Short mmCIF file of C-alpha atoms in Angstrom, two decimals:
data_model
loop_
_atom_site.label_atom_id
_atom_site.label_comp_id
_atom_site.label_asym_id
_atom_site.label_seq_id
_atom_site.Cartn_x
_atom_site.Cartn_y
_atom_site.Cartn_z
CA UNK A 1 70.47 187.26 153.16
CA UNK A 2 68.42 184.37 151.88
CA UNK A 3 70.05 180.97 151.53
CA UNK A 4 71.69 180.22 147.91
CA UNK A 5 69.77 178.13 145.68
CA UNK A 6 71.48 175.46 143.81
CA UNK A 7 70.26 174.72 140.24
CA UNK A 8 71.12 171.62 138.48
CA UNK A 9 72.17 172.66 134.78
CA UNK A 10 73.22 170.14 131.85
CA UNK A 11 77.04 169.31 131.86
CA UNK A 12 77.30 168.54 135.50
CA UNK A 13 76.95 172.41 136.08
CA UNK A 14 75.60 173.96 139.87
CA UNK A 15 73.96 177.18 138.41
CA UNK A 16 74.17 179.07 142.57
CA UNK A 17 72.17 181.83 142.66
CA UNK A 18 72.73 184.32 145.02
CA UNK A 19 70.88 187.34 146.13
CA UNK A 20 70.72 190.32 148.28
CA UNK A 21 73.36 191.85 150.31
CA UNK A 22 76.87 189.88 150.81
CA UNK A 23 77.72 192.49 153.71
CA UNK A 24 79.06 191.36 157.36
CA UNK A 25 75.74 189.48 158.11
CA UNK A 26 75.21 188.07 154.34
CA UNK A 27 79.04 186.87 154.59
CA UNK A 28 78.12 185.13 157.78
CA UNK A 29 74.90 183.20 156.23
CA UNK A 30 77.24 182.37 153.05
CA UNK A 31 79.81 180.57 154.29
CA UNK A 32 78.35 176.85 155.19
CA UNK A 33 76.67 176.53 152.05
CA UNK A 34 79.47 177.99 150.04
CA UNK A 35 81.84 175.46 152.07
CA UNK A 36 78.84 172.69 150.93
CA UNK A 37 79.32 173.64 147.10
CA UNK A 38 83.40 173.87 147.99
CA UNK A 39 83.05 170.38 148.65
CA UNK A 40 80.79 168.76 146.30
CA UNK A 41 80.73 170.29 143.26
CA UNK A 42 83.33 170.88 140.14
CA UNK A 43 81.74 173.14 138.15
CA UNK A 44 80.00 175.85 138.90
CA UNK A 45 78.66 178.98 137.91
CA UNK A 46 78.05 181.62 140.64
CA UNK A 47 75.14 184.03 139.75
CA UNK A 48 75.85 187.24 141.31
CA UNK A 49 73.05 189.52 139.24
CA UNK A 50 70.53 189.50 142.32
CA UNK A 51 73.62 190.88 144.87
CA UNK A 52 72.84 194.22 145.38
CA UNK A 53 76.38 195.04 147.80
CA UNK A 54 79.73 192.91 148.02
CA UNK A 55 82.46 194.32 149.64
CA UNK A 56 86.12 192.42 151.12
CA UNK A 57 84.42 190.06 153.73
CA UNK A 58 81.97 188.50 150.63
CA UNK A 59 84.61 188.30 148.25
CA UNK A 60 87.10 186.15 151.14
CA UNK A 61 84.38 183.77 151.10
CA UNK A 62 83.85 183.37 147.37
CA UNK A 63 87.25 183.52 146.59
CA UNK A 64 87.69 180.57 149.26
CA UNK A 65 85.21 178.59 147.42
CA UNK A 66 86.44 179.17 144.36
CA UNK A 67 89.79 177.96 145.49
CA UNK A 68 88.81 174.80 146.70
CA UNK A 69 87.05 174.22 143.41
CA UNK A 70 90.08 175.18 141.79
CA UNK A 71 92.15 173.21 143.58
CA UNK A 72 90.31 170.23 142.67
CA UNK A 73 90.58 170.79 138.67
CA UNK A 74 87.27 171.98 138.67
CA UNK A 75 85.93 175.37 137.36
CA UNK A 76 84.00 178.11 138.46
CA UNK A 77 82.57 181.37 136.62
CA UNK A 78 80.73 184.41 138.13
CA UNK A 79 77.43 185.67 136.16
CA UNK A 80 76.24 188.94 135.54
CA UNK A 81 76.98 191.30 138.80
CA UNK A 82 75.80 194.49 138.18
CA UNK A 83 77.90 197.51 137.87
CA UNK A 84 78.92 198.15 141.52
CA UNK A 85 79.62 194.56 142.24
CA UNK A 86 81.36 194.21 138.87
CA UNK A 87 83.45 197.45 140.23
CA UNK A 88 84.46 195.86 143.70
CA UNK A 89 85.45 192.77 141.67
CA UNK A 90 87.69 194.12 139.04
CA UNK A 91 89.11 196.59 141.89
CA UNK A 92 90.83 193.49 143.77
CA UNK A 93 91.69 191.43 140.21
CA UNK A 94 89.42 188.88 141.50
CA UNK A 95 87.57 188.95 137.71
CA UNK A 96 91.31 187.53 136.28
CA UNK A 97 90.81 184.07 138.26
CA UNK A 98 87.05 184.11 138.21
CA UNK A 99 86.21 185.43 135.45
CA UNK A 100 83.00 186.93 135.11
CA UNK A 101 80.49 186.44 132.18
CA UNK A 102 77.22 188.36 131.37
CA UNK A 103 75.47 185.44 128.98
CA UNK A 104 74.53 182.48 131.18
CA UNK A 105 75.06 179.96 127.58
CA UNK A 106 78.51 181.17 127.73
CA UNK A 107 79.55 181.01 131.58
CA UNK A 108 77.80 177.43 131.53
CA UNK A 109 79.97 176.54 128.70
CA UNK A 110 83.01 177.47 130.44
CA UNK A 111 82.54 175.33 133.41
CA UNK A 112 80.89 172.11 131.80
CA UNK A 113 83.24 169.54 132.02
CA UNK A 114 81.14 166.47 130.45
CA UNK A 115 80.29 169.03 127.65
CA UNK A 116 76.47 170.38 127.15
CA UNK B 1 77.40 221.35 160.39
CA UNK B 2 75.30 218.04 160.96
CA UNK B 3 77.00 215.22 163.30
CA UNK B 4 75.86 211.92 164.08
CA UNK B 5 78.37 209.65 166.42
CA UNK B 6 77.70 206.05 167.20
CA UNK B 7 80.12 203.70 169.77
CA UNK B 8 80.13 200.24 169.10
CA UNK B 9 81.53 197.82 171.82
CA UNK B 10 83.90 195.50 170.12
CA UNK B 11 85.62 191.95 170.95
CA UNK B 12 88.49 191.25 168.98
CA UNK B 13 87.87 188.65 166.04
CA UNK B 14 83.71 189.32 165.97
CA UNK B 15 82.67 190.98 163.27
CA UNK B 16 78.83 190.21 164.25
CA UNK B 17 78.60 193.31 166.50
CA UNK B 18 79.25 195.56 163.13
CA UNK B 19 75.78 194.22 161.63
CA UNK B 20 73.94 196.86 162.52
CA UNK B 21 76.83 199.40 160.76
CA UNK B 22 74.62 199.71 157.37
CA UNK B 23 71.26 200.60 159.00
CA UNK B 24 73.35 203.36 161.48
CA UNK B 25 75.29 205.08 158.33
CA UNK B 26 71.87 204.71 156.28
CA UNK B 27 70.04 207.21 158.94
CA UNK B 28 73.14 209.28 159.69
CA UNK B 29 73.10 210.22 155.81
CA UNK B 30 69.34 210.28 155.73
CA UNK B 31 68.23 214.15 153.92
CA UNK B 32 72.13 214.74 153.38
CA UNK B 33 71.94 214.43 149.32
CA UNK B 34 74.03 212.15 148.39
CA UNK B 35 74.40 210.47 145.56
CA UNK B 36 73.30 206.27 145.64
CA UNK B 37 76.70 205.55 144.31
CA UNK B 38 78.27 207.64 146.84
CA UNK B 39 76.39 205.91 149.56
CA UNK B 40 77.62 202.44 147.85
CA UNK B 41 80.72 203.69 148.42
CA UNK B 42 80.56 205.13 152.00
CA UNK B 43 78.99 201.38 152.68
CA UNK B 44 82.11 199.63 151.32
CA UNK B 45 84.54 201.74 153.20
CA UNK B 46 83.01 201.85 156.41
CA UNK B 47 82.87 198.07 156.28
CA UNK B 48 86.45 197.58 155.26
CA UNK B 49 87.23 200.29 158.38
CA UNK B 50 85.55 198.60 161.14
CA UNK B 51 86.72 195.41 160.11
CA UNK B 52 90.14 196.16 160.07
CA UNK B 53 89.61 196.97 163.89
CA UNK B 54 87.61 194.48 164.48
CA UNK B 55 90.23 191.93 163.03
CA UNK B 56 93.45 193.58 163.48
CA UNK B 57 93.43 196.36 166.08
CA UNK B 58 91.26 194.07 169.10
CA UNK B 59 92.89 191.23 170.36
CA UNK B 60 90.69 187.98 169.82
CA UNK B 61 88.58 187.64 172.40
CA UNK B 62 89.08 191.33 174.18
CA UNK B 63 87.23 194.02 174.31
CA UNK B 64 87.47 197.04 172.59
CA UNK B 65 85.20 200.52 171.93
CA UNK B 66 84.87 201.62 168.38
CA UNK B 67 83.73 204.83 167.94
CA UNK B 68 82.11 206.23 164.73
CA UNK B 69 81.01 210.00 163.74
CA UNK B 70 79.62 210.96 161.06
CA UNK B 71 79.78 214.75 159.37
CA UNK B 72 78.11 216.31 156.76
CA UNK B 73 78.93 219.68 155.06
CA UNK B 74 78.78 221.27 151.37
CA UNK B 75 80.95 219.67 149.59
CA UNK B 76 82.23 216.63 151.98
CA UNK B 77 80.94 214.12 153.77
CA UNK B 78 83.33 212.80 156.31
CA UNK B 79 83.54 209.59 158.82
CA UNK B 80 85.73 209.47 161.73
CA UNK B 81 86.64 206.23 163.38
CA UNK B 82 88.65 206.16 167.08
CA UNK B 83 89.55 203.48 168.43
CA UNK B 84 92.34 202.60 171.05
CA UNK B 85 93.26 199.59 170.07
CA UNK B 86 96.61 198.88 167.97
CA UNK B 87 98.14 201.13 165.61
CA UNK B 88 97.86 200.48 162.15
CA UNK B 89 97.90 203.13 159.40
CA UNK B 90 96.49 201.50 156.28
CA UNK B 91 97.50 204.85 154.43
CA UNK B 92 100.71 203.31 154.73
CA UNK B 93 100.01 199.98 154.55
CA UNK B 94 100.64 198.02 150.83
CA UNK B 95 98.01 196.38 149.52
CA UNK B 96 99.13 192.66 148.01
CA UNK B 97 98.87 192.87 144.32
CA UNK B 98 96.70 191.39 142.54
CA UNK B 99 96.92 187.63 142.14
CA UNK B 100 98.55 185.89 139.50
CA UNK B 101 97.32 182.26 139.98
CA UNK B 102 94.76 180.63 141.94
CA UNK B 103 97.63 179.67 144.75
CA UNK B 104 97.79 183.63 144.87
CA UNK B 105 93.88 184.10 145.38
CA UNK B 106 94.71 185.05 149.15
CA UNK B 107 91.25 186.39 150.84
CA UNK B 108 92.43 188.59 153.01
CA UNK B 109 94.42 191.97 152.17
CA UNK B 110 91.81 193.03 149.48
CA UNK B 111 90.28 195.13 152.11
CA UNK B 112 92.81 197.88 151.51
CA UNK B 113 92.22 197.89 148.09
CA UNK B 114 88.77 198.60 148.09
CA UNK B 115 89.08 201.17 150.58
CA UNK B 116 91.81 203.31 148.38
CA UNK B 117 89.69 202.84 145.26
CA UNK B 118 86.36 203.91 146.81
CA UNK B 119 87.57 206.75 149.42
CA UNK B 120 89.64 209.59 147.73
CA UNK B 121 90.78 210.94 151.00
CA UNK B 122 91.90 208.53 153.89
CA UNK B 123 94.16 210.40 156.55
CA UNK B 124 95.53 208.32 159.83
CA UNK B 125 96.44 210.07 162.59
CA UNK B 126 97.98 207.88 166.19
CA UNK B 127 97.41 210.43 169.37
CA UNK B 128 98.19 209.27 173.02
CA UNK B 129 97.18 205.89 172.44
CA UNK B 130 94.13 206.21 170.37
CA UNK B 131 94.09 205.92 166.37
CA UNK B 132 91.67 208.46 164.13
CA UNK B 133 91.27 207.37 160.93
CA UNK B 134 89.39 210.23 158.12
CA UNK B 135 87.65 209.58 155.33
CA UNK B 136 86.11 211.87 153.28
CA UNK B 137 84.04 211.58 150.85
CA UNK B 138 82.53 214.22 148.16
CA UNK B 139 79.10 215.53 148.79
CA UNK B 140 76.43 216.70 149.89
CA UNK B 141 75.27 218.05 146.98
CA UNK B 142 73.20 220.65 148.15
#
């Protein structure tokens, strides 16, 4: 799958966009940079409307990432997967420690810790 | 009734000799009908299958045969995985529930879960030393 790309939003916010299919390959590919953004970053949404497939070995690495974040006070918000991603995320409960949003303004505003 | 059977050598702890699962089920239910949300499906739980062998039933670092077949008939669509590695029946497995906190936000275990919720029939079956898992699926349609 291609490489995320990281977008710089107002409020200290990493907008990460990513695309394609998160299968057994696209799982593979994710986890450096989702280690990178693990490691750097405190808020962040995760864009999830250009996935087209996410099943249990994309959501270990997302749900690693998001730990870290969490574990660091920071925040983290997925945006706008589309109905059979949505399904595989509210299937495993995953949506009631990420949650997921479907307006960018508002998943941004979750996450911004200096305020926007 | 249609069959299509791929074997794909294994070694315990890889999952990178599953990547070309997707393309195999993708021609094996090529013509058959099916719905796109039904082949969603059929992608999720074939992915949660084979790794579950890959990860649990090889040893890291062994060897190990994984064989798929695919079937197609009015009304169900069925893939059959053998394997002779270690037992393990996730029909009777329990999944974890689901997490209550972020120190709960294990990433493993959700596997199961997605299988049960997108595969309405799983049967296991353990025969001299090889495991058959079933999973059927509705369709083709016609």
């Amino acid at each position: 799958m291609p490489p995320p790309i990281v977008l710089d939003l107002p409020g200290n916010v990493a907008k990460v966009v990513l695309t394609g299919r998160i299968d057994i390959e696209g799982a593979r590919d994710l986890d450096l940079p989702l280690s990178v953004i693990a490691g750097s970053r405190r808020s962040v949404v995760i864009d999830l409307s250009g996935v087209e497939f996410l099943a249990s070995l994309g959501l270990r690495g997302i749900v690693v990432c998001a730990r870290s974040i969490l574990s660091k006070k920071g925040k983290v918000v997925l945006l706008a997967p589309v109905p059979r991603v949505e399904e595989v995320l509210t299937a495993t409960g995953i949506d009631r420690l990420i949650p997921i949003f479907h307006d960018e303004a508002a998943a941004v505003a979750a996450v911004a810790l200096d305020g926007v | 009734m249609p069959a299509t059977t791929s074997t794909w050598r294994l070694t315990g702890g890889d999952p990178s000799a599953l990547s070309g699962l997707y393309g195999w089920l993708d021609a094996a239910v090529e013509g058959q009908n099916l719905p796109a949300d039904q082949r969603h499906a059929m992608h999720v739980v074939l992915e949660e299958a084979a790794m579950n062998v890959v990860m649990h039933a090889c040893p890291p670092g062994e060897s190990g045969d994984l064989s798929i077949r695919f079937l197609a008939a009015p009304g169900a669509a069925t893939l059959i995985l053998d394997h002779g590695g270690a037992a393990f029946d996730p029909t009777a497995a329990v999944p974890p529930p689901p997490p209550a906190g972020p120190a709960e936000m294990a990433p493993g275990g959700l596997g199961l879960v997605l299988m049960r919720r997108f595969c309405p029939d799983i049967a296991y079956e353990r025969r001299d030393g090889r495991n058959r898992l079933t999973l059927r699926f509705p369709g083709p349609t016609g």
